[in-house]
Amino acid sequence: MLGAELTAPALDAAGQMALDEAVLLSAPVGALILRVYLWSDRACTFGYSQPHRAARAACDARGWTDVAPVRRATGGGIVFHDGDVTFSLVFPWERTWAPDSIYKNIHRAAHLGLKRAGAATFLNSPPARPLGAAAACFARAEPMDLVLDDGTKVLGGALRKREGKGLYQGSLRLERLGLSAQAAAEAVAEGAALEFGHAPSRELAPEWLEAARDLAQRYRSRDWNQRR
Amino acid sequence: MFDPKSLKYQKSHEWLSADGTVGISDHAQKEITDVVFVEPPKVGRHVKRGEACCVVESVKAAFDIYAPVSGEIAAANAEAGKNPALVNQDPYGKGWLFKIKASAPEDASALMSAADYEKFIASEAAHGSH
């Protein structure tokens, strides 16, 4: 047991996205830093390149008319954060640009940890990559996503590469895993230690928290969220 | 289309032509797979060498693209914005990203030649995945 605890207190979507980006920007190159977190309220995030109107419409269709979707720095699709555990990993990303190899490493880490916790998952390995991109993250399983034996997607992620560092943000659905949020958080941390050969740091420097407070204003702004 | 052998390269896999055109290398576009989005910099923006000024996204992964030299953004490839697959299909031609008017042309001397870039990506491959 690594003492992996969920981030406390839970933050809103802008606060969590800002803290993830602050860690990406501020952590030293070579660092491996894991955050596993919950949300202060239901939240919706959407991919860096996606149009705001798509996320807005998805929220409205779900009846989440009071939820303001927040644009992520990472790619990927629309994610509804209700009943998931979200985790982020800042990691060294220097030599290759290939995202599939990154997803494989990180999702294998989650797979290993979940297996130890008694939840069987599999790395999705379709014979061919599906065409195009799905608007919603959990609309379909992409290569290297974690799925159950019936193909149900339980872990999807998104990436941002900046200089020699990467930010991974993943959403782990708990409904069918039979794990509590705390157990899932511990599983992710233990899996990362197994996969990467050492436990990721969980420490956040005070200056990163300060930077996140500034960045959160941007994540709350119309300029950012409705930039396209 | 530019001859890849005539270009200069950064370690972050951008190429620069003699006329200031910037794109990403064939090696990079193959690694990131299908490009689904290009956000070029605004024309007129002043950038410093090594500054992130453009974003390219493949499936679920967004990549910052860095200015290879300091200067002013003179043009952005609107066609690549409309059809991001051009970056995969023609990385040294229609898939260019932006043009930069260098304020310090000597910056380019710090970039790699095509031969050195080939050695660089071979050494990256030899060192493993990431």
mmCIF file of C-alpha atoms in Angstrom:
data_model
loop_
_atom_site.group_PDB
_atom_site.id
_atom_site.type_symbol
_atom_site.label_atom_id
_atom_site.label_comp_id
_atom_site.label_asym_id
_atom_site.label_seq_id
_atom_site.Cartn_x
_atom_site.Cartn_y
_atom_site.Cartn_z
ATOM 1 C CA MET A 1 0.000 0.000 0.000
ATOM 2 C CA LEU A 2 1.462 3.319 -1.038
ATOM 3 C CA GLY A 3 -0.779 5.523 1.019
ATOM 4 C CA ALA A 4 -2.387 6.800 -2.147
ATOM 5 C CA GLU A 5 -5.108 9.174 -1.167
ATOM 6 C CA LEU A 6 -7.525 11.055 -3.278
ATOM 7 C CA THR A 7 -6.752 14.719 -3.589
ATOM 8 C CA ALA A 8 -8.437 16.683 -0.836
ATOM 9 C CA PRO A 9 -10.301 18.860 -0.984
ATOM 10 C CA ALA A 10 -12.015 18.040 -4.250
ATOM 11 C CA LEU A 11 -11.845 20.936 -6.708
ATOM 12 C CA ASP A 12 -14.164 22.053 -9.449
ATOM 13 C CA ALA A 13 -13.368 21.369 -13.092
ATOM 14 C CA ALA A 14 -11.442 24.590 -13.655
ATOM 15 C CA GLY A 15 -9.459 24.019 -10.484
ATOM 16 C CA GLN A 16 -8.494 20.457 -11.390
ATOM 17 C CA MET A 17 -7.547 21.334 -14.964
ATOM 18 C CA ALA A 18 -5.498 24.268 -13.737
ATOM 19 C CA LEU A 19 -3.631 22.176 -11.201
ATOM 20 C CA ASP A 20 -2.832 19.530 -13.796
ATOM 21 C CA GLU A 21 -1.456 22.162 -16.156
ATOM 22 C CA ALA A 22 0.479 23.861 -13.365
ATOM 23 C CA VAL A 23 2.200 20.576 -12.581
ATOM 24 C CA LEU A 24 2.958 20.051 -16.271
ATOM 25 C CA LEU A 25 4.455 23.517 -16.610
ATOM 26 C CA SER A 26 6.329 23.584 -13.326
ATOM 27 C CA ALA A 27 7.535 20.066 -12.587
ATOM 28 C CA PRO A 28 11.171 19.391 -13.381
ATOM 29 C CA VAL A 29 11.894 17.438 -16.555
ATOM 30 C CA GLY A 30 12.210 13.788 -15.637
ATOM 31 C CA ALA A 31 9.700 13.899 -12.797
ATOM 32 C CA LEU A 32 6.869 11.382 -12.509
ATOM 33 C CA ILE A 33 3.972 12.950 -10.633
ATOM 34 C CA LEU A 34 0.600 11.353 -10.039
ATOM 35 C CA ARG A 35 -2.631 12.981 -8.891
ATOM 36 C CA VAL A 36 -5.799 10.983 -8.349
ATOM 37 C CA TYR A 37 -8.811 13.127 -7.739
ATOM 38 C CA LEU A 38 -12.516 13.557 -7.327
ATOM 39 C CA TRP A 39 -14.646 16.573 -8.150
ATOM 40 C CA SER A 40 -16.421 18.985 -5.881
ATOM 41 C CA ASP A 41 -19.506 18.652 -8.076
ATOM 42 C CA ARG A 42 -20.468 16.908 -11.290
ATOM 43 C CA ALA A 43 -18.304 18.199 -14.090
ATOM 44 C CA CYS A 44 -17.789 17.982 -17.820
ATOM 45 C CA THR A 45 -14.472 18.442 -19.596
ATOM 46 C CA PHE A 46 -13.804 18.395 -23.316
ATOM 47 C CA GLY A 47 -10.805 18.095 -25.583
ATOM 48 C CA TYR A 48 -8.503 20.957 -26.506
ATOM 49 C CA SER A 49 -9.566 21.054 -30.132
ATOM 50 C CA GLN A 50 -13.268 20.391 -29.692
ATOM 51 C CA PRO A 51 -15.935 23.026 -30.286
ATOM 52 C CA HIS A 52 -17.567 24.310 -27.123
ATOM 53 C CA ARG A 53 -21.001 23.946 -28.676
ATOM 54 C CA ALA A 54 -20.551 20.170 -28.868
ATOM 55 C CA ALA A 55 -19.774 19.946 -25.163
ATOM 56 C CA ARG A 56 -22.600 22.334 -24.331
ATOM 57 C CA ALA A 57 -25.052 20.278 -26.370
ATOM 58 C CA ALA A 58 -23.853 17.047 -24.765
ATOM 59 C CA CYS A 59 -24.368 18.506 -21.297
ATOM 60 C CA ASP A 60 -27.832 19.763 -22.203
ATOM 61 C CA ALA A 61 -28.796 16.400 -23.677
ATOM 62 C CA ARG A 62 -27.833 14.826 -20.367
ATOM 63 C CA GLY A 63 -29.882 17.327 -18.440
ATOM 64 C CA TRP A 64 -26.755 19.021 -17.091
ATOM 65 C CA THR A 65 -27.940 22.471 -18.045
ATOM 66 C CA ASP A 66 -26.299 24.016 -14.980
ATOM 67 C CA VAL A 67 -22.861 22.519 -15.718
ATOM 68 C CA ALA A 68 -20.341 24.676 -17.573
ATOM 69 C CA PRO A 69 -18.076 22.407 -19.621
ATOM 70 C CA VAL A 70 -14.366 23.154 -19.257
ATOM 71 C CA ARG A 71 -11.845 22.842 -22.072
ATOM 72 C CA ARG A 72 -8.824 20.672 -21.236
ATOM 73 C CA ALA A 73 -5.234 21.245 -22.309
ATOM 74 C CA THR A 74 -5.191 17.640 -23.472
ATOM 75 C CA GLY A 75 -6.810 16.232 -26.582
ATOM 76 C CA GLY A 76 -9.574 13.670 -26.681
ATOM 77 C CA GLY A 77 -13.310 13.867 -26.268
ATOM 78 C CA ILE A 78 -16.073 14.971 -23.949
ATOM 79 C CA VAL A 79 -15.995 13.362 -20.501
ATOM 80 C CA PHE A 80 -18.728 13.457 -17.894
ATOM 81 C CA HIS A 81 -17.190 13.282 -14.469
ATOM 82 C CA ASP A 82 -19.822 11.568 -12.388
ATOM 83 C CA GLY A 83 -18.962 8.210 -10.957
ATOM 84 C CA ASP A 84 -15.407 8.249 -12.219
ATOM 85 C CA VAL A 85 -12.043 8.606 -10.622
ATOM 86 C CA THR A 86 -9.819 10.931 -12.593
ATOM 87 C CA PHE A 87 -6.084 10.716 -12.485
ATOM 88 C CA SER A 88 -3.312 12.689 -14.061
ATOM 89 C CA LEU A 89 0.293 11.812 -14.614
ATOM 90 C CA VAL A 90 3.083 14.191 -15.545
ATOM 91 C CA PHE A 91 5.939 12.200 -16.992
ATOM 92 C CA PRO A 92 9.111 12.521 -19.080
ATOM 93 C CA TRP A 93 8.228 12.484 -22.776
ATOM 94 C CA GLU A 94 11.254 13.155 -24.878
ATOM 95 C CA ARG A 95 12.293 10.721 -27.519
ATOM 96 C CA THR A 96 9.195 9.689 -29.377
ATOM 97 C CA TRP A 97 5.985 11.460 -30.262
ATOM 98 C CA ALA A 98 4.002 8.239 -30.584
ATOM 99 C CA PRO A 99 0.961 8.552 -28.320
ATOM 100 C CA ASP A 100 0.013 4.890 -28.584
ATOM 101 C CA SER A 101 3.172 3.839 -26.763
ATOM 102 C CA ILE A 102 2.380 6.313 -23.986
ATOM 103 C CA TYR A 103 -1.182 5.079 -23.623
ATOM 104 C CA LYS A 104 0.087 1.526 -23.561
ATOM 105 C CA ASN A 105 2.485 2.242 -20.676
ATOM 106 C CA ILE A 106 0.031 4.217 -18.574
ATOM 107 C CA HIS A 107 -2.972 2.005 -19.175
ATOM 108 C CA ARG A 108 -0.918 -1.103 -18.505
ATOM 109 C CA ALA A 109 -0.009 0.487 -15.174
ATOM 110 C CA ALA A 110 -3.703 0.917 -14.362
ATOM 111 C CA HIS A 111 -4.400 -2.610 -15.567
ATOM 112 C CA LEU A 112 -1.732 -4.029 -13.253
ATOM 113 C CA GLY A 113 -3.008 -2.109 -10.263
ATOM 114 C CA LEU A 114 -6.634 -2.992 -10.924
ATOM 115 C CA LYS A 115 -5.701 -6.637 -11.346
ATOM 116 C CA ARG A 116 -4.080 -6.626 -7.914
ATOM 117 C CA ALA A 117 -7.237 -5.062 -6.541
ATOM 118 C CA GLY A 118 -9.312 -7.858 -8.040
ATOM 119 C CA ALA A 119 -10.703 -6.091 -11.123
ATOM 120 C CA ALA A 120 -9.975 -7.747 -14.466
ATOM 121 C CA THR A 121 -9.454 -5.372 -17.390
ATOM 122 C CA PHE A 122 -7.846 -5.671 -20.796
ATOM 123 C CA LEU A 123 -5.929 -3.377 -23.121
ATOM 124 C CA ASN A 124 -8.128 -2.802 -26.135
ATOM 125 C CA SER A 125 -6.269 -4.054 -29.201
ATOM 126 C CA PRO A 126 -8.542 -3.859 -32.247
ATOM 127 C CA PRO A 127 -7.174 -5.153 -35.556
ATOM 128 C CA ALA A 128 -7.402 -1.617 -36.999
ATOM 129 C CA ARG A 129 -7.708 1.861 -35.574
ATOM 130 C CA PRO A 130 -11.256 3.200 -35.884
ATOM 131 C CA LEU A 131 -11.581 6.019 -38.374
ATOM 132 C CA GLY A 132 -11.849 9.609 -37.169
ATOM 133 C CA ALA A 133 -12.371 10.699 -33.603
ATOM 134 C CA ALA A 134 -15.397 10.162 -31.375
ATOM 135 C CA ALA A 135 -16.852 13.335 -29.845
ATOM 136 C CA ALA A 136 -17.430 11.661 -26.483
ATOM 137 C CA CYS A 137 -14.568 9.832 -24.800
ATOM 138 C CA PHE A 138 -16.633 6.854 -23.701
ATOM 139 C CA ALA A 139 -18.571 6.541 -26.955
ATOM 140 C CA ARG A 140 -16.108 3.926 -28.103
ATOM 141 C CA ALA A 141 -12.903 2.237 -27.022
ATOM 142 C CA GLU A 142 -9.750 3.441 -28.740
ATOM 143 C CA PRO A 143 -6.651 1.282 -29.096
ATOM 144 C CA MET A 144 -4.926 0.875 -25.714
ATOM 145 C CA ASP A 145 -7.969 1.947 -23.698
ATOM 146 C CA LEU A 146 -8.869 -0.373 -20.830
ATOM 147 C CA VAL A 147 -11.976 -2.458 -21.398
ATOM 148 C CA LEU A 148 -13.871 -5.227 -19.618
ATOM 149 C CA ASP A 149 -14.174 -8.680 -21.138
ATOM 150 C CA ASP A 150 -17.411 -7.650 -22.850
ATOM 151 C CA GLY A 151 -15.676 -4.682 -24.484
ATOM 152 C CA THR A 152 -17.094 -2.019 -22.169
ATOM 153 C CA LYS A 153 -14.630 0.831 -21.873
ATOM 154 C CA VAL A 154 -13.628 1.636 -18.297
ATOM 155 C CA LEU A 155 -10.537 3.811 -18.797
ATOM 156 C CA GLY A 156 -9.910 6.444 -21.422
ATOM 157 C CA GLY A 157 -7.230 9.078 -21.477
ATOM 158 C CA ALA A 158 -5.906 12.136 -23.247
ATOM 159 C CA LEU A 159 -2.454 13.637 -23.656
ATOM 160 C CA ARG A 160 -0.603 16.917 -24.008
ATOM 161 C CA LYS A 161 3.068 17.037 -24.944
ATOM 162 C CA ARG A 162 4.979 20.124 -23.943
ATOM 163 C CA GLU A 163 8.751 20.247 -24.339
ATOM 164 C CA GLY A 164 10.199 17.164 -22.668
ATOM 165 C CA LYS A 165 7.161 16.485 -20.518
ATOM 166 C CA GLY A 166 3.780 14.939 -21.007
ATOM 167 C CA LEU A 167 0.471 15.337 -19.221
ATOM 168 C CA TYR A 168 -1.882 12.388 -19.196
ATOM 169 C CA GLN A 169 -5.438 12.797 -17.920
ATOM 170 C CA GLY A 170 -7.495 9.633 -17.514
ATOM 171 C CA SER A 171 -11.042 8.870 -16.454
ATOM 172 C CA LEU A 172 -11.674 5.535 -14.767
ATOM 173 C CA ARG A 173 -15.333 4.490 -14.594
ATOM 174 C CA LEU A 174 -16.112 2.735 -11.343
ATOM 175 C CA GLU A 175 -19.609 1.350 -11.920
ATOM 176 C CA ARG A 176 -18.591 -2.085 -13.135
ATOM 177 C CA LEU A 177 -15.226 -2.416 -11.488
ATOM 178 C CA GLY A 178 -16.628 -3.145 -8.055
ATOM 179 C CA LEU A 179 -14.126 -0.813 -6.423
ATOM 180 C CA SER A 180 -14.533 2.244 -4.259
ATOM 181 C CA ALA A 181 -12.941 5.479 -5.386
ATOM 182 C CA GLN A 182 -10.298 5.089 -2.708
ATOM 183 C CA ALA A 183 -9.521 1.516 -3.758
ATOM 184 C CA ALA A 184 -9.280 2.617 -7.389
ATOM 185 C CA ALA A 185 -6.916 5.440 -6.435
ATOM 186 C CA GLU A 186 -4.688 3.004 -4.577
ATOM 187 C CA ALA A 187 -4.798 0.588 -7.504
ATOM 188 C CA VAL A 188 -3.685 3.266 -9.970
ATOM 189 C CA ALA A 189 -0.814 4.319 -7.721
ATOM 190 C CA GLU A 190 0.339 0.766 -7.129
ATOM 191 C CA GLY A 191 0.106 -0.063 -10.807
ATOM 192 C CA ALA A 192 2.182 2.977 -11.711
ATOM 193 C CA ALA A 193 4.870 1.914 -9.249
ATOM 194 C CA LEU A 194 4.927 -1.553 -10.813
ATOM 195 C CA GLU A 195 4.962 -0.324 -14.410
ATOM 196 C CA PHE A 196 7.498 2.460 -14.003
ATOM 197 C CA GLY A 197 9.755 0.778 -11.466
ATOM 198 C CA HIS A 198 9.233 3.375 -8.762
ATOM 199 C CA ALA A 199 6.341 5.072 -7.076
ATOM 200 C CA PRO A 200 5.348 8.360 -8.687
ATOM 201 C CA SER A 201 5.612 11.403 -6.487
ATOM 202 C CA ARG A 202 2.364 12.626 -4.960
ATOM 203 C CA GLU A 203 3.883 15.821 -3.584
ATOM 204 C CA LEU A 204 2.769 19.178 -4.938
ATOM 205 C CA ALA A 205 5.112 22.116 -4.422
ATOM 206 C CA PRO A 206 3.482 25.245 -2.926
ATOM 207 C CA GLU A 207 4.446 27.247 -5.999
ATOM 208 C CA TRP A 208 2.570 24.803 -8.221
ATOM 209 C CA LEU A 209 -0.558 25.377 -6.174
ATOM 210 C CA GLU A 210 -0.024 29.106 -6.512
ATOM 211 C CA ALA A 211 0.394 28.779 -10.275
ATOM 212 C CA ALA A 212 -2.779 26.707 -10.417
ATOM 213 C CA ARG A 213 -4.755 29.457 -8.718
ATOM 214 C CA ASP A 214 -3.747 31.830 -11.506
ATOM 215 C CA LEU A 215 -4.398 29.296 -14.255
ATOM 216 C CA ALA A 216 -7.845 28.506 -12.870
ATOM 217 C CA GLN A 217 -8.997 31.968 -13.928
ATOM 218 C CA ARG A 218 -8.184 31.096 -17.513
ATOM 219 C CA TYR A 219 -10.013 27.768 -17.255
ATOM 220 C CA ARG A 220 -13.086 29.627 -16.028
ATOM 221 C CA SER A 221 -12.941 32.188 -18.808
ATOM 222 C CA ARG A 222 -15.133 32.421 -21.860
ATOM 223 C CA ASP A 223 -12.020 33.155 -23.943
ATOM 224 C CA TRP A 224 -10.611 29.729 -23.129
ATOM 225 C CA ASN A 225 -13.712 27.590 -23.057
ATOM 226 C CA GLN A 226 -15.412 29.130 -26.062
ATOM 227 C CA ARG A 227 -12.334 29.803 -28.149
ATOM 228 C CA ARG A 228 -13.888 27.583 -30.804
ATOM 229 C CA MET B 1 7.032 20.686 -51.970
ATOM 230 C CA PHE B 2 10.326 21.242 -50.224
ATOM 231 C CA ASP B 3 13.205 18.820 -50.566
ATOM 232 C CA PRO B 4 13.664 17.420 -47.035
ATOM 233 C CA LYS B 5 17.420 17.405 -47.609
ATOM 234 C CA SER B 6 17.411 21.173 -48.065
ATOM 235 C CA LEU B 7 15.714 21.894 -44.737
ATOM 236 C CA LYS B 8 16.931 22.623 -41.206
ATOM 237 C CA TYR B 9 15.493 20.743 -38.240
ATOM 238 C CA GLN B 10 14.887 21.108 -34.513
ATOM 239 C CA LYS B 11 15.133 18.303 -31.997
ATOM 240 C CA SER B 12 11.421 18.792 -31.439
ATOM 241 C CA HIS B 13 10.951 17.708 -35.079
ATOM 242 C CA GLU B 14 9.974 20.980 -36.758
ATOM 243 C CA TRP B 15 11.599 21.811 -40.074
ATOM 244 C CA LEU B 16 12.472 25.253 -41.407
ATOM 245 C CA SER B 17 12.995 26.183 -45.039
ATOM 246 C CA ALA B 18 15.183 28.981 -46.364
ATOM 247 C CA ASP B 19 12.068 31.101 -46.966
ATOM 248 C CA GLY B 20 10.884 30.709 -43.378
ATOM 249 C CA THR B 21 8.261 28.013 -43.901
ATOM 250 C CA VAL B 22 7.796 25.683 -40.907
ATOM 251 C CA GLY B 23 6.275 22.229 -40.656
ATOM 252 C CA ILE B 24 6.824 18.945 -38.870
ATOM 253 C CA SER B 25 8.974 16.181 -40.246
ATOM 254 C CA ASP B 26 7.778 13.029 -41.929
ATOM 255 C CA HIS B 27 9.153 11.087 -38.970
ATOM 256 C CA ALA B 28 7.041 13.136 -36.551
ATOM 257 C CA GLN B 29 3.821 12.864 -38.540
ATOM 258 C CA LYS B 30 4.229 9.104 -38.728
ATOM 259 C CA GLU B 31 4.732 8.873 -34.978
ATOM 260 C CA ILE B 32 1.736 10.943 -33.982
ATOM 261 C CA THR B 33 -0.483 9.149 -36.530
ATOM 262 C CA ASP B 34 -3.643 10.764 -37.855
ATOM 263 C CA VAL B 35 -3.630 14.530 -37.386
ATOM 264 C CA VAL B 36 -7.164 15.710 -36.656
ATOM 265 C CA PHE B 37 -6.580 19.349 -35.735
ATOM 266 C CA VAL B 38 -4.129 22.158 -36.469
ATOM 267 C CA GLU B 39 -4.141 25.461 -34.573
ATOM 268 C CA PRO B 40 -1.674 27.706 -36.374
ATOM 269 C CA PRO B 41 -0.354 30.893 -34.784
ATOM 270 C CA LYS B 42 -1.935 34.249 -35.537
ATOM 271 C CA VAL B 43 -0.269 36.183 -38.338
ATOM 272 C CA GLY B 44 1.653 39.130 -36.944
ATOM 273 C CA ARG B 45 2.485 37.457 -33.648
ATOM 274 C CA HIS B 46 6.074 37.841 -32.523
ATOM 275 C CA VAL B 47 7.670 34.660 -31.245
ATOM 276 C CA LYS B 48 10.990 33.746 -29.752
ATOM 277 C CA ARG B 49 13.051 30.796 -30.838
ATOM 278 C CA GLY B 50 11.790 27.722 -28.987
ATOM 279 C CA GLU B 51 8.456 29.314 -28.059
ATOM 280 C CA ALA B 52 5.362 27.153 -28.350
ATOM 281 C CA CYS B 53 3.234 28.839 -30.992
ATOM 282 C CA CYS B 54 1.126 26.205 -32.728
ATOM 283 C CA VAL B 55 -0.757 23.066 -31.719
ATOM 284 C CA VAL B 56 -1.201 19.860 -33.666
ATOM 285 C CA GLU B 57 -3.523 17.159 -32.365
ATOM 286 C CA SER B 58 -3.671 13.549 -33.360
ATOM 287 C CA VAL B 59 -6.125 11.096 -31.863
ATOM 288 C CA LYS B 60 -6.439 12.189 -28.227
ATOM 289 C CA ALA B 61 -2.982 13.803 -28.022
ATOM 290 C CA ALA B 62 -2.165 17.507 -28.415
ATOM 291 C CA PHE B 63 1.386 18.538 -29.304
ATOM 292 C CA ASP B 64 2.956 21.950 -28.966
ATOM 293 C CA ILE B 65 4.920 23.081 -32.015
ATOM 294 C CA TYR B 66 7.892 25.369 -31.411
ATOM 295 C CA ALA B 67 9.238 28.288 -33.393
ATOM 296 C CA PRO B 68 12.617 27.272 -34.827
ATOM 297 C CA VAL B 69 13.760 30.908 -35.017
ATOM 298 C CA SER B 70 12.680 34.197 -33.467
ATOM 299 C CA GLY B 71 10.592 36.496 -35.607
ATOM 300 C CA GLU B 72 7.137 37.474 -36.768
ATOM 301 C CA ILE B 73 4.543 35.022 -38.004
ATOM 302 C CA ALA B 74 4.118 36.016 -41.638
ATOM 303 C CA ALA B 75 1.559 33.430 -42.747
ATOM 304 C CA ALA B 76 -0.430 30.500 -41.425
ATOM 305 C CA ASN B 77 -1.613 27.556 -43.471
ATOM 306 C CA ALA B 78 -5.386 27.896 -43.437
ATOM 307 C CA GLU B 79 -5.688 24.841 -45.675
ATOM 308 C CA ALA B 80 -4.037 22.656 -43.034
ATOM 309 C CA GLY B 81 -6.460 24.123 -40.514
ATOM 310 C CA LYS B 82 -9.379 23.022 -42.683
ATOM 311 C CA ASN B 83 -7.843 19.704 -43.686
ATOM 312 C CA PRO B 84 -5.393 18.563 -40.968
ATOM 313 C CA ALA B 85 -4.731 15.310 -42.815
ATOM 314 C CA LEU B 86 -2.483 17.347 -45.125
ATOM 315 C CA VAL B 87 0.130 17.207 -42.358
ATOM 316 C CA ASN B 88 0.216 13.427 -42.748
ATOM 317 C CA GLN B 89 -0.199 13.331 -46.497
ATOM 318 C CA ASP B 90 2.323 15.979 -47.472
ATOM 319 C CA PRO B 91 4.430 17.074 -44.481
ATOM 320 C CA TYR B 92 6.986 18.916 -46.642
ATOM 321 C CA GLY B 93 4.423 20.448 -48.968
ATOM 322 C CA LYS B 94 0.753 21.241 -48.467
ATOM 323 C CA GLY B 95 1.009 20.242 -44.824
ATOM 324 C CA TRP B 96 3.224 23.171 -43.850
ATOM 325 C CA LEU B 97 2.080 24.990 -40.701
ATOM 326 C CA PHE B 98 3.252 28.611 -40.747
ATOM 327 C CA LYS B 99 5.830 30.986 -42.166
ATOM 328 C CA ILE B 100 8.079 33.071 -40.007
ATOM 329 C CA LYS B 101 9.990 36.233 -40.872
ATOM 330 C CA ALA B 102 13.157 35.780 -38.860
ATOM 331 C CA SER B 103 14.336 38.667 -36.740
ATOM 332 C CA ALA B 104 17.567 36.894 -35.957
ATOM 333 C CA PRO B 105 18.492 34.843 -39.029
ATOM 334 C CA GLU B 106 21.544 33.516 -37.215
ATOM 335 C CA ASP B 107 19.131 31.386 -35.113
ATOM 336 C CA ALA B 108 18.926 28.996 -38.043
ATOM 337 C CA SER B 109 22.589 28.132 -37.740
ATOM 338 C CA ALA B 110 21.805 26.332 -34.487
ATOM 339 C CA LEU B 111 19.411 23.965 -36.256
ATOM 340 C CA MET B 112 20.369 20.550 -37.573
ATOM 341 C CA SER B 113 21.060 19.699 -41.184
ATOM 342 C CA ALA B 114 18.991 16.918 -42.754
ATOM 343 C CA ALA B 115 21.891 14.495 -42.326
ATOM 344 C CA ASP B 116 22.296 15.399 -38.662
ATOM 345 C CA TYR B 117 18.553 15.118 -38.108
ATOM 346 C CA GLU B 118 18.578 11.623 -39.588
ATOM 347 C CA LYS B 119 21.343 10.678 -37.143
ATOM 348 C CA PHE B 120 19.362 12.277 -34.320
ATOM 349 C CA ILE B 121 16.200 10.280 -34.935
ATOM 350 C CA ALA B 122 18.267 7.113 -35.330
ATOM 351 C CA SER B 123 19.835 7.758 -31.926
ATOM 352 C CA GLU B 124 16.390 8.409 -30.420
ATOM 353 C CA ALA B 125 15.187 5.072 -31.743
ATOM 354 C CA ALA B 126 18.241 3.377 -30.303
ATOM 355 C CA HIS B 127 17.461 4.784 -26.857
ATOM 356 C CA GLY B 128 14.013 3.239 -26.671
ATOM 357 C CA SER B 129 10.489 4.484 -26.536
ATOM 358 C CA HIS B 130 10.272 7.620 -24.420
#
